[in-house]
C-alpha positions as a printed Julia matrix, in Angstrom:
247×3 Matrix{Float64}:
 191.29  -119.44  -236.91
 191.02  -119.81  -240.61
 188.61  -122.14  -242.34
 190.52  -124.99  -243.62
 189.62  -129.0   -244.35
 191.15  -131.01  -241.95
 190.9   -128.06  -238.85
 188.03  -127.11  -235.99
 186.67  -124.06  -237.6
 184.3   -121.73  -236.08
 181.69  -121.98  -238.7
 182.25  -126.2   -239.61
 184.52  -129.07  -238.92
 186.43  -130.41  -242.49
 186.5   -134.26  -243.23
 189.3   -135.48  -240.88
 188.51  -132.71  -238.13
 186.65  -135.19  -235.62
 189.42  -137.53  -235.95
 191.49  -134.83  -235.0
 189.33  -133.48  -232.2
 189.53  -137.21  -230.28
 193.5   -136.87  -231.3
 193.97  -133.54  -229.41
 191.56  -134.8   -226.78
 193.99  -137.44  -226.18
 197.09  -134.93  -226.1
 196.12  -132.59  -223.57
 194.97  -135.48  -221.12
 198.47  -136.81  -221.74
 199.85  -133.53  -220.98
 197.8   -133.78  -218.07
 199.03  -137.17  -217.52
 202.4   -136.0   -217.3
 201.53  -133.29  -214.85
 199.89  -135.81  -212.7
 202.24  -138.29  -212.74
 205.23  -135.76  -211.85
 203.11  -134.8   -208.7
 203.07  -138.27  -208.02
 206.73  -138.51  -208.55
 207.25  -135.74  -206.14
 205.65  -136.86  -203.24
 207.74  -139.97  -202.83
 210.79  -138.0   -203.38
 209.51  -135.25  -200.68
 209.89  -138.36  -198.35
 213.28  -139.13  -199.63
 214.55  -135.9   -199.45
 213.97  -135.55  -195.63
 216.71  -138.37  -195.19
 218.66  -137.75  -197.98
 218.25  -133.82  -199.85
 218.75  -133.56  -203.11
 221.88  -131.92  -204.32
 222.26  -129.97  -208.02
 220.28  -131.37  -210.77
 222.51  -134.51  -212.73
 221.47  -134.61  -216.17
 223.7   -136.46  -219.16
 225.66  -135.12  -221.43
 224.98  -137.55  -224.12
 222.45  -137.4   -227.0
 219.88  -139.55  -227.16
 220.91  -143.05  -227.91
 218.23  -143.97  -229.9
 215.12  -141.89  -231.91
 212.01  -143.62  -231.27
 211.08  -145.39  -234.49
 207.22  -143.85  -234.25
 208.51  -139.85  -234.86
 208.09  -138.8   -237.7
 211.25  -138.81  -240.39
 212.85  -135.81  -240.26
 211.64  -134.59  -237.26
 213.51  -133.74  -234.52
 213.48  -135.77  -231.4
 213.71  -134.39  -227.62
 214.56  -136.92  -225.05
 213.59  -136.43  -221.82
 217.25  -135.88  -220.81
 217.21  -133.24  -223.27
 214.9   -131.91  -221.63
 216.85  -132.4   -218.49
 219.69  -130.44  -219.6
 217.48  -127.37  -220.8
 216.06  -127.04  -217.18
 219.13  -127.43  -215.46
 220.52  -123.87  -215.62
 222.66  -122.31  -213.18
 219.73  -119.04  -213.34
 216.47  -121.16  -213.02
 215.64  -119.81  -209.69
 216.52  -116.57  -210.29
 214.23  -116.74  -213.66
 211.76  -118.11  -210.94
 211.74  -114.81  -208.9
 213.56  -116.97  -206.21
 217.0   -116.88  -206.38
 219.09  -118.83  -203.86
 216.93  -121.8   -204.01
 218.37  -125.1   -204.86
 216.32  -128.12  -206.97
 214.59  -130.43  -203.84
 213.26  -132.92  -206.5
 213.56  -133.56  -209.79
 213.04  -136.72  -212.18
 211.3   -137.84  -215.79
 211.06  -140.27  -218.73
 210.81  -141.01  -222.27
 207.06  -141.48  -222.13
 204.58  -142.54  -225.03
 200.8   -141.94  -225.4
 198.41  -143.98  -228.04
 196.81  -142.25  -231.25
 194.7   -143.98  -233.43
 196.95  -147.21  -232.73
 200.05  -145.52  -233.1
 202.42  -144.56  -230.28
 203.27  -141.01  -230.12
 206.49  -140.23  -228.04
 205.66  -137.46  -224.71
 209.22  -137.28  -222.97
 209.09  -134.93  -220.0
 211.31  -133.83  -216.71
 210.53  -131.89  -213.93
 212.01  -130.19  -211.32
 210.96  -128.79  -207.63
 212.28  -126.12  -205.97
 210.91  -124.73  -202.55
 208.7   -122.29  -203.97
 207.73  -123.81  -207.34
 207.91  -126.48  -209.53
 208.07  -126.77  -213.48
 207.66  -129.4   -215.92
 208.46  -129.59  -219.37
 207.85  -131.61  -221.76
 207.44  -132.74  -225.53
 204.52  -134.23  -227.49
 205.62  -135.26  -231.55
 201.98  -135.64  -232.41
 200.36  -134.01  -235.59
 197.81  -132.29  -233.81
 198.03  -127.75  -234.4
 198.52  -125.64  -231.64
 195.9   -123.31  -233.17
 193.04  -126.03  -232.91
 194.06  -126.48  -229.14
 192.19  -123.17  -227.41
 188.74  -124.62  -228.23
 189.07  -127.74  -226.97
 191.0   -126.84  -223.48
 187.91  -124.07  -222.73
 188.12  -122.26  -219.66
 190.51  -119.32  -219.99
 192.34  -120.85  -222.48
 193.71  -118.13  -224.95
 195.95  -118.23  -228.51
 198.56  -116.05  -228.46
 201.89  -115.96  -230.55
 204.67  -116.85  -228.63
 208.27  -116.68  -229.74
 206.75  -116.45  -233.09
 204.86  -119.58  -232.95
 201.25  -120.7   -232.26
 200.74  -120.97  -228.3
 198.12  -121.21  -226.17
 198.07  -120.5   -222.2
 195.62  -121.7   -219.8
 194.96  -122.8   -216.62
 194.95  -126.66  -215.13
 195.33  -128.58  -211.36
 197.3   -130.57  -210.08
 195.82  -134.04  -208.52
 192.48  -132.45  -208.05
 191.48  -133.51  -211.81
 192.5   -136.99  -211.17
 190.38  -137.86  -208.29
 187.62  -139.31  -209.7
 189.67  -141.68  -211.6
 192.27  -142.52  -208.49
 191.8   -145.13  -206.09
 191.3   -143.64  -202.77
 194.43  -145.42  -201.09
 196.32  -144.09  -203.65
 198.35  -141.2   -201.2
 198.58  -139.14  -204.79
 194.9   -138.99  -204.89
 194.65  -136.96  -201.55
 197.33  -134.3   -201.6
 196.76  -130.45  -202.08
 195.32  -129.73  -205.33
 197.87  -126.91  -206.83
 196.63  -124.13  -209.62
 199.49  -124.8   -212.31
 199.18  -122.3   -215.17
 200.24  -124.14  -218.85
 202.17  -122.36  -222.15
 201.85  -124.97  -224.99
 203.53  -124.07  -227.75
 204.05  -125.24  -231.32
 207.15  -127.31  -232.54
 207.77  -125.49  -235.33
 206.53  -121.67  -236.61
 204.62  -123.11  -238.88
 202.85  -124.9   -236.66
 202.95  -128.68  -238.83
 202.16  -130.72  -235.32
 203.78  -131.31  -232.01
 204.4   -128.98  -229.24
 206.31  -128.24  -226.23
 204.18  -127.43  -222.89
 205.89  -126.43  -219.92
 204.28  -126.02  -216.03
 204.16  -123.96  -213.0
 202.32  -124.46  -209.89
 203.52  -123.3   -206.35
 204.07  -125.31  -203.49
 202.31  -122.64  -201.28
 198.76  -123.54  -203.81
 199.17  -120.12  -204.35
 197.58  -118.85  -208.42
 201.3   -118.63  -210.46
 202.02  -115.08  -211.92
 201.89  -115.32  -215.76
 205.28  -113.05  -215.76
 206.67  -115.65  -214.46
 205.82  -118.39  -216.76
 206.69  -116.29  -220.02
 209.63  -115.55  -218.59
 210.54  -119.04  -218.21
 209.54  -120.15  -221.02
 211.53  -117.35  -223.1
 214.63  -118.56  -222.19
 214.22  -121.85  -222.12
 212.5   -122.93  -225.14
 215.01  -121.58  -227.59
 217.45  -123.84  -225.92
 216.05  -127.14  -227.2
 217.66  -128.96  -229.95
 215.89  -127.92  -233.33
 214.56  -124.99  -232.32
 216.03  -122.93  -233.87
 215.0   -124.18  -237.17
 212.1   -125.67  -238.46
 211.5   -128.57  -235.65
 213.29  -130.82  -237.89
């Protein structure tokens, strides 16, 4: 990383850097969140779809009805139906390595998280298939992809992805959360899945915000990075705004 005011450096942090630290700390447990909460999500559908299976993915057509009022002007909003219609592809499974299989599952929302008093929109959908399921979402924070390796640790690496600042690492499903979940919560007790995460900058020059998306398998087995990338490369440059600045 370069050495600039503001950013986690390797040699010193500038004036607004630990505000920024606690900011991204904030973002990648809501990223987390999400994850979390669309494993919760699935196991109540999993019950549903024994009675009733789900059929082909129903997304709208419409744009978003409204921008929420705390993005940025300018800036390009993705609603979690957005979001919605980039996933629901006629190839996903086949970009999965599994083609044939149908969506089991699928659901999201137009989410928010809280930063320094302000709400920061965190839309996100996801979708289950028999061998794997994938979330995407959005975050319109200001925090840079670049200052995000540091503070996930682990195997978390930078890389430049679609010509933009991205980092991939690993996380868990449900596991993470149980020492924060009441016990008769049923979320709190199912299989803890290895997901592996691309996060990936809004814009190319990398101003704040990102786009994460998910895999785990349902078999717990470790996701192949081929996979992911894969993915990712085709459905990233679908969103609205990519193709420009964000904005």
């Amino acid at each position: 990383m370069t050495e600039e005011a503001g950013r986690v450096t390797a040699t010193g942090r500038g004036p607004n850097a630990w505000v920024q630290v606690i900011s991204a700390f904030v973002v990648v447990a809501a990223l987390a969140g999400g994850l979390w909460k669309a494993q919760k999500d699935h196991v109540a559908r999993e019950d549903a779809a024994a009675a009733a299976p789900v059929g082909p993915i129903s997304c709208s057509s419409s744009a978003p009805t409204g921008v929420p009022t705390m993005v940025r002007a300018g800036v390009k909003y993705v609603s979690a139906n957005q979001l919605c219609q980039a996933l629901n592809r006629p190839d996903l499974a086949a970009l999965l390595g599994t083609p044939g299989e149908r969506a089991l599952s699928y659901g999201g929302d137009d989410d928010s998280v809280t930063l320094g008093g302000s709400d920061v929109p965190v839309p996100e959908m996801n979708v289950t298939l028999r061998t794997y399921s994938v979330e995407l979402s959005a975050s319109f924070d200001h925090f840079a992809v670049e200052d995000m390796a540091d503070l996930l640790g682990g195997d978390a690496r930078e890389r430049t992805f679609l010509g933009r600042p991205a980092v991939l690492y690993s996380d868990r499903t449900y596991a993470y959360f149980w020492g924060i979940r009441p016990p008769e919560d049923r979320a709190a007790s199912a299989p803890s899945h290895p997901t592996r995460r691309l996060v990936v900058a809004r814009d190319p020059k990398d101003g704040g915000g990102s786009y994460d998306i998910a895999l785990w398998r349902q078999d717990s087995a470790r996701p192949d990075d081929a996979v992911l990338l894969r993915l990712a490369a085709r459905i990233l440059p679908t969103l609205p705004g990519w193709g420009g600045s964000g904005s």
